[in-house]
PDB file of C-alpha atoms in Angstrom:
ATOM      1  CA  UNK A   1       5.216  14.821   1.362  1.00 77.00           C
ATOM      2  CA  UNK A   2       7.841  15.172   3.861  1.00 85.00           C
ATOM      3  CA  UNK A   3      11.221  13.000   4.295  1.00 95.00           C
ATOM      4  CA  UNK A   4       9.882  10.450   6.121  1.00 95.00           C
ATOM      5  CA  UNK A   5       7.596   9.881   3.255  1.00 96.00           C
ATOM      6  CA  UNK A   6      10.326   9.508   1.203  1.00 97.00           C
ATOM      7  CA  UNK A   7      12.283   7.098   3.299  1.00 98.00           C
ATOM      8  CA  UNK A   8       9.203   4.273   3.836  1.00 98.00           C
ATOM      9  CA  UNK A   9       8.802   4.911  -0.167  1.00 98.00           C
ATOM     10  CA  UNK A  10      12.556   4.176  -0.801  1.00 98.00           C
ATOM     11  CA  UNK A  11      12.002   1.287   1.497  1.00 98.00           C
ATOM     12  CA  UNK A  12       8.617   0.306  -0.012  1.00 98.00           C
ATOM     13  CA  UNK A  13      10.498  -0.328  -3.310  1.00 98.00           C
ATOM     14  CA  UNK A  14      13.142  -2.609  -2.033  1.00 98.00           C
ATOM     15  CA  UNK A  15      10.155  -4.722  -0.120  1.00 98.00           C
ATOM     16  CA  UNK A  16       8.343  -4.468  -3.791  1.00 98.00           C
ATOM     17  CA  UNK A  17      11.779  -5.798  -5.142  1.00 98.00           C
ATOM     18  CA  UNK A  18      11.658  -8.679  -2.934  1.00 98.00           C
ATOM     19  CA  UNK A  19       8.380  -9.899  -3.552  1.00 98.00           C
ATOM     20  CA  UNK A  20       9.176  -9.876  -7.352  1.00 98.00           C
ATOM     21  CA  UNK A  21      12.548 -11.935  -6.299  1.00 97.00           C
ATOM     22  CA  UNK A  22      10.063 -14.282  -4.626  1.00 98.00           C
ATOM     23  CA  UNK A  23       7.781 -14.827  -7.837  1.00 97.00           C
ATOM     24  CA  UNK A  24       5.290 -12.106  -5.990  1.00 98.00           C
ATOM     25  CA  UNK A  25       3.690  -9.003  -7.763  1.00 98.00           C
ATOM     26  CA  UNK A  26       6.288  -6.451  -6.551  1.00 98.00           C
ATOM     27  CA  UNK A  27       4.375  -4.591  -4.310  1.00 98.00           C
ATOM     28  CA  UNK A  28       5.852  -3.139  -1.002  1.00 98.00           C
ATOM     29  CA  UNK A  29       4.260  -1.062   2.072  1.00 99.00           C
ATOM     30  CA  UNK A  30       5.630   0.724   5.044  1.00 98.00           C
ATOM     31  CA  UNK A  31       3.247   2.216   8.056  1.00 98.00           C
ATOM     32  CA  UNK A  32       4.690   5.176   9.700  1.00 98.00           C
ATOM     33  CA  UNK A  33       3.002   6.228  12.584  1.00 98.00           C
ATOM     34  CA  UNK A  34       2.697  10.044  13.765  1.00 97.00           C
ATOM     35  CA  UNK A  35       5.989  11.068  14.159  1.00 97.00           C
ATOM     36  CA  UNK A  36       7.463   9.172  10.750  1.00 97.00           C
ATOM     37  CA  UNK A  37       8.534   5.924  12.285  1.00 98.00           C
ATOM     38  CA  UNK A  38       8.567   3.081  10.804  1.00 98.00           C
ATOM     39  CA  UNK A  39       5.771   0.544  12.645  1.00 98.00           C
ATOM     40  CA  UNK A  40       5.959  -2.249  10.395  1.00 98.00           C
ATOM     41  CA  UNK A  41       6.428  -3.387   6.733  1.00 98.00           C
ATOM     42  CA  UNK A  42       4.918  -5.419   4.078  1.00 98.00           C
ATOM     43  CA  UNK A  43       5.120  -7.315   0.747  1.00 98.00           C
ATOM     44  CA  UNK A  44       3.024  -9.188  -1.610  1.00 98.00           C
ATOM     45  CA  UNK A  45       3.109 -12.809  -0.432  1.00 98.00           C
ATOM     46  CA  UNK A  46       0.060 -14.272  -1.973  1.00 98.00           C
ATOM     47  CA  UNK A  47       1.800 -17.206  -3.530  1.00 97.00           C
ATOM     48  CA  UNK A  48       3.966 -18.632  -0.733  1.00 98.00           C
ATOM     49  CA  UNK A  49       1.159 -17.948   1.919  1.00 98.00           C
ATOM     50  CA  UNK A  50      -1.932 -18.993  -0.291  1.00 98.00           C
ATOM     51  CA  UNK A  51      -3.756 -16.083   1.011  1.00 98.00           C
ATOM     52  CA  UNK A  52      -5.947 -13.949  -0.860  1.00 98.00           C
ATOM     53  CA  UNK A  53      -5.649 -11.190   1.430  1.00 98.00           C
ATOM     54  CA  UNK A  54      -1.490 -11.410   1.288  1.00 98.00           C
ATOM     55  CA  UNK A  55      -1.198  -8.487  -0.183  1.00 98.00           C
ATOM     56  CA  UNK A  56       1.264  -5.798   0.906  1.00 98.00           C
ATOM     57  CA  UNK A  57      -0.770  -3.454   2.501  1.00 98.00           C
ATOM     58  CA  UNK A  58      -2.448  -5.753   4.924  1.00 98.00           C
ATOM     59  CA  UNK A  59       0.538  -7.637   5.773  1.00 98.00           C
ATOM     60  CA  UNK A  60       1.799  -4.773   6.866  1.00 98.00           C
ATOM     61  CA  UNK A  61      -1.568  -2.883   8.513  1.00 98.00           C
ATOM     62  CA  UNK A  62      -1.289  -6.127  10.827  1.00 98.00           C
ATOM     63  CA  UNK A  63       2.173  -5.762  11.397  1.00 98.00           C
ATOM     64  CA  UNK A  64       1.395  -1.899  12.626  1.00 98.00           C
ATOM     65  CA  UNK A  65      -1.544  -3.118  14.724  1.00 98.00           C
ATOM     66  CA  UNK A  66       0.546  -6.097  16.359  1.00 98.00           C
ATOM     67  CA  UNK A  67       2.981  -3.030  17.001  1.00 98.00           C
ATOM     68  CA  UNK A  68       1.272  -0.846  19.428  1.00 98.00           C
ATOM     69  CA  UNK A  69      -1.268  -3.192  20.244  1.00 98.00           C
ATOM     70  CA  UNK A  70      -4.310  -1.473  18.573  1.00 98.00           C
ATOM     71  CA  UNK A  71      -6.010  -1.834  15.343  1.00 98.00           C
ATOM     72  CA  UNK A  72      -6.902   2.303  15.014  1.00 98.00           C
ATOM     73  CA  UNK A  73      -4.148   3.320  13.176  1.00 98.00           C
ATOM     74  CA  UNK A  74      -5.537   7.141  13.795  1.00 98.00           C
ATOM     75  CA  UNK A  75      -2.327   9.458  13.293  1.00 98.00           C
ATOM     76  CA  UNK A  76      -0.178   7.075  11.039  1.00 98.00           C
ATOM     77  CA  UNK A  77       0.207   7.053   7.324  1.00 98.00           C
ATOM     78  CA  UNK A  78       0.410   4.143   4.670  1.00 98.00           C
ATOM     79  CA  UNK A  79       3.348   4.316   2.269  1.00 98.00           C
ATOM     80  CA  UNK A  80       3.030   1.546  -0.865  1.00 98.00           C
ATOM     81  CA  UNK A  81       4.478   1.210  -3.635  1.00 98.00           C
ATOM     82  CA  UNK A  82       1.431   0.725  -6.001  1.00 98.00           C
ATOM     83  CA  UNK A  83      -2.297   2.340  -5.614  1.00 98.00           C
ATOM     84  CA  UNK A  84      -4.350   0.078  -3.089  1.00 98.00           C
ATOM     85  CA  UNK A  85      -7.073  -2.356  -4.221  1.00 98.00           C
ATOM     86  CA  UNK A  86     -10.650  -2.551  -3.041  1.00 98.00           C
ATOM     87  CA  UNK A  87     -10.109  -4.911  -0.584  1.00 98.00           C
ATOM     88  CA  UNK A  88      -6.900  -3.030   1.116  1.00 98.00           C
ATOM     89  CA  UNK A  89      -8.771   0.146   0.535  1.00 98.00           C
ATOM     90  CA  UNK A  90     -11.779  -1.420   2.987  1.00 98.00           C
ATOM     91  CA  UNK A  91      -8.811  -2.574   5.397  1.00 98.00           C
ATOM     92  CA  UNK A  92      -7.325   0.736   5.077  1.00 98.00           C
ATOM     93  CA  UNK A  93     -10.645   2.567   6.230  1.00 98.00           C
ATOM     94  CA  UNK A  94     -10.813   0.046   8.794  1.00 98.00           C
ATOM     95  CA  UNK A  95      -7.822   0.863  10.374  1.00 98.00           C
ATOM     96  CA  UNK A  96      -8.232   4.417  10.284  1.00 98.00           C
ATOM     97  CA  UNK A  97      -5.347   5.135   8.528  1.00 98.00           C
ATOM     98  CA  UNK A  98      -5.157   8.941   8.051  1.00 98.00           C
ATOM     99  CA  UNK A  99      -2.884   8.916   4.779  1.00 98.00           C
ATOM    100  CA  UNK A 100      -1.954   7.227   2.485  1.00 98.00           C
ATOM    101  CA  UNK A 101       0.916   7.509  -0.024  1.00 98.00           C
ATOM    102  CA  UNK A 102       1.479   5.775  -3.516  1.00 98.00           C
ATOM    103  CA  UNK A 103       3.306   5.150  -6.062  1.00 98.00           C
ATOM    104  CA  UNK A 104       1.755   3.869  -9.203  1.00 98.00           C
ATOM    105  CA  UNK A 105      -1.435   4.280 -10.045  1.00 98.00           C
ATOM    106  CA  UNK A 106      -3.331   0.932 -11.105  1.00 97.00           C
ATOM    107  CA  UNK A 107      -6.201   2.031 -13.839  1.00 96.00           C
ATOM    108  CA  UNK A 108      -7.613  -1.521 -13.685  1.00 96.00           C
ATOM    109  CA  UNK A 109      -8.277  -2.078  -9.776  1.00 96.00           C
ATOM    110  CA  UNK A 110      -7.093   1.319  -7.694  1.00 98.00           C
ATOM    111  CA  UNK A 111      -9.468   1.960  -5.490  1.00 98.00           C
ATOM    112  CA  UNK A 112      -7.812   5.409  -4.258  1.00 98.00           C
ATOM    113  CA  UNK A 113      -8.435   7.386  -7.367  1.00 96.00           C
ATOM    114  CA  UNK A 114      -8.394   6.067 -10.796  1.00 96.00           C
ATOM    115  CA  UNK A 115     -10.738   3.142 -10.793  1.00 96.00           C
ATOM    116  CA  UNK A 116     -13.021   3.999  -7.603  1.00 97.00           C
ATOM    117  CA  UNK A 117     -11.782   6.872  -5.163  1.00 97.00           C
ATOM    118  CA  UNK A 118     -12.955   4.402  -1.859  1.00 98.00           C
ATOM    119  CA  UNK A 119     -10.595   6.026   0.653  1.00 98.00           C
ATOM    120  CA  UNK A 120     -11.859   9.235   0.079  1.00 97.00           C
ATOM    121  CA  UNK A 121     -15.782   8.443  -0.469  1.00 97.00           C
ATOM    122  CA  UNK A 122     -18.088  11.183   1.451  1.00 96.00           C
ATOM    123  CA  UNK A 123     -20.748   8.089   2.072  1.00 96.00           C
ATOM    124  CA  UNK A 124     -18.446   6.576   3.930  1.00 95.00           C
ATOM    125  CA  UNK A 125     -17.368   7.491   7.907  1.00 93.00           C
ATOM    126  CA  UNK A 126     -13.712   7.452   7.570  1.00 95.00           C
ATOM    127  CA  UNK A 127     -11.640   8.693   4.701  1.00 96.00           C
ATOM    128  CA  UNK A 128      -8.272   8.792   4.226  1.00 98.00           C
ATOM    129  CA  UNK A 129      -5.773  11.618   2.836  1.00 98.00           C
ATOM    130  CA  UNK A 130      -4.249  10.238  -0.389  1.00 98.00           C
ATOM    131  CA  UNK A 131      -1.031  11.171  -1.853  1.00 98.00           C
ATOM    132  CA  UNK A 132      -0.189   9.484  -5.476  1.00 97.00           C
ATOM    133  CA  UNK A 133       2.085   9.404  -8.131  1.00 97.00           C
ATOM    134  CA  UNK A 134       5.288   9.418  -5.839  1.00 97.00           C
ATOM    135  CA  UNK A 135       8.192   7.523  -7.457  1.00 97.00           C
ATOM    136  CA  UNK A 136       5.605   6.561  -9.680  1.00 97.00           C
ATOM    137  CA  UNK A 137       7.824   5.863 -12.299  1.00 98.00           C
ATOM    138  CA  UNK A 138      10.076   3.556 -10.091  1.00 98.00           C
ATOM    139  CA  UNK A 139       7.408   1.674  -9.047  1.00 98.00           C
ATOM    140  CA  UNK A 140       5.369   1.079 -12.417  1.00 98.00           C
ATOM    141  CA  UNK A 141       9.376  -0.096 -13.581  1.00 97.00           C
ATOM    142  CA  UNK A 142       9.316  -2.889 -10.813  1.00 97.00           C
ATOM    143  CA  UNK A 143       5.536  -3.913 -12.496  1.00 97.00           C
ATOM    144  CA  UNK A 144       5.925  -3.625 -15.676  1.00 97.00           C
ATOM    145  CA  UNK A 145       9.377  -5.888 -15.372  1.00 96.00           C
ATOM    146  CA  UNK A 146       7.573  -8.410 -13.323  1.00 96.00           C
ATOM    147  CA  UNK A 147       5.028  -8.639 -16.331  1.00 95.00           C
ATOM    148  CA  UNK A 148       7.347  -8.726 -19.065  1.00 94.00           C
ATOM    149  CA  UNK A 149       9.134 -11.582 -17.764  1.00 91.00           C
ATOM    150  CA  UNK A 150       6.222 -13.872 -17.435  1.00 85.00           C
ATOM    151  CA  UNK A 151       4.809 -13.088 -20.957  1.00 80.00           C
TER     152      UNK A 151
END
């Protein structure tokens, strides 16, 4: 972890608050590329876009790529607020993310550990460094609030 890590995670969970402001699951993600700057940020927008593929990690893995004009993402690192999906853990690989850092761990659709451990699969040509747990308890907070509320 280093303090760059730190920062896009302290950021990550204001873009998670946001989304849950917006009636979206609170999920937030900042890129950083090598040096720890911020390329772009994300949130859950499923429900005002209509997208299935809103989530926060691809909004803002196309916000990166729009940034320097290049979908490799070789070099930068993925900071989110809750453990990625299947289908962001496919984008991730895509991109070539080299790491990726998260908060809470989702036992009933992570794909970067709990569930299936996709961004780290030895089948697979790219795999990604993977970092969990960080402000884990923050960021399971922001969920487990969202939840509550619409029981």
């Amino acid at each position: 972890m280093t303090s760059a890590d730190d920062r896009a995670m302290t950021r990550a969970l204001e873009l998670a608050a946001e989304a849950a402001a917006a009636d979206e699951i609170p999920v937030g993600a900042v890129v950083l590329d090598a040096e720890g700057r911020v390329l772009a940020e994300g949130r859950n927008d499923r429900e005002a876009t209509h997208d299935p593929t809103g989530h926060a990690e691809v909004n803002a893995l196309r916000g990166a790529a729009a940034s320097i004009g290049s979908w490799n993402l070789d070099g930068c690192t993925l900071v989110v607020t809750l453990e990625p999906c299947v289908m962001c853990a496919g984008a991730i690989l895509q991109s070539r993310i080299s790491r990726v850092v998260f908060g809470a761990w989702d036992d009933k659709a992570g794909a970067a550990g709990s569930m299936y451990d996709v961004l780290r699969d030895r089948r697979l040509p790219h795999r990604a460094e993977v970092v969990g747990g960080v402000e884990a308890d923050a960021a399971t907070g922001l969920l487990r609030s969202f939840f509550e509320q619409r029981r």
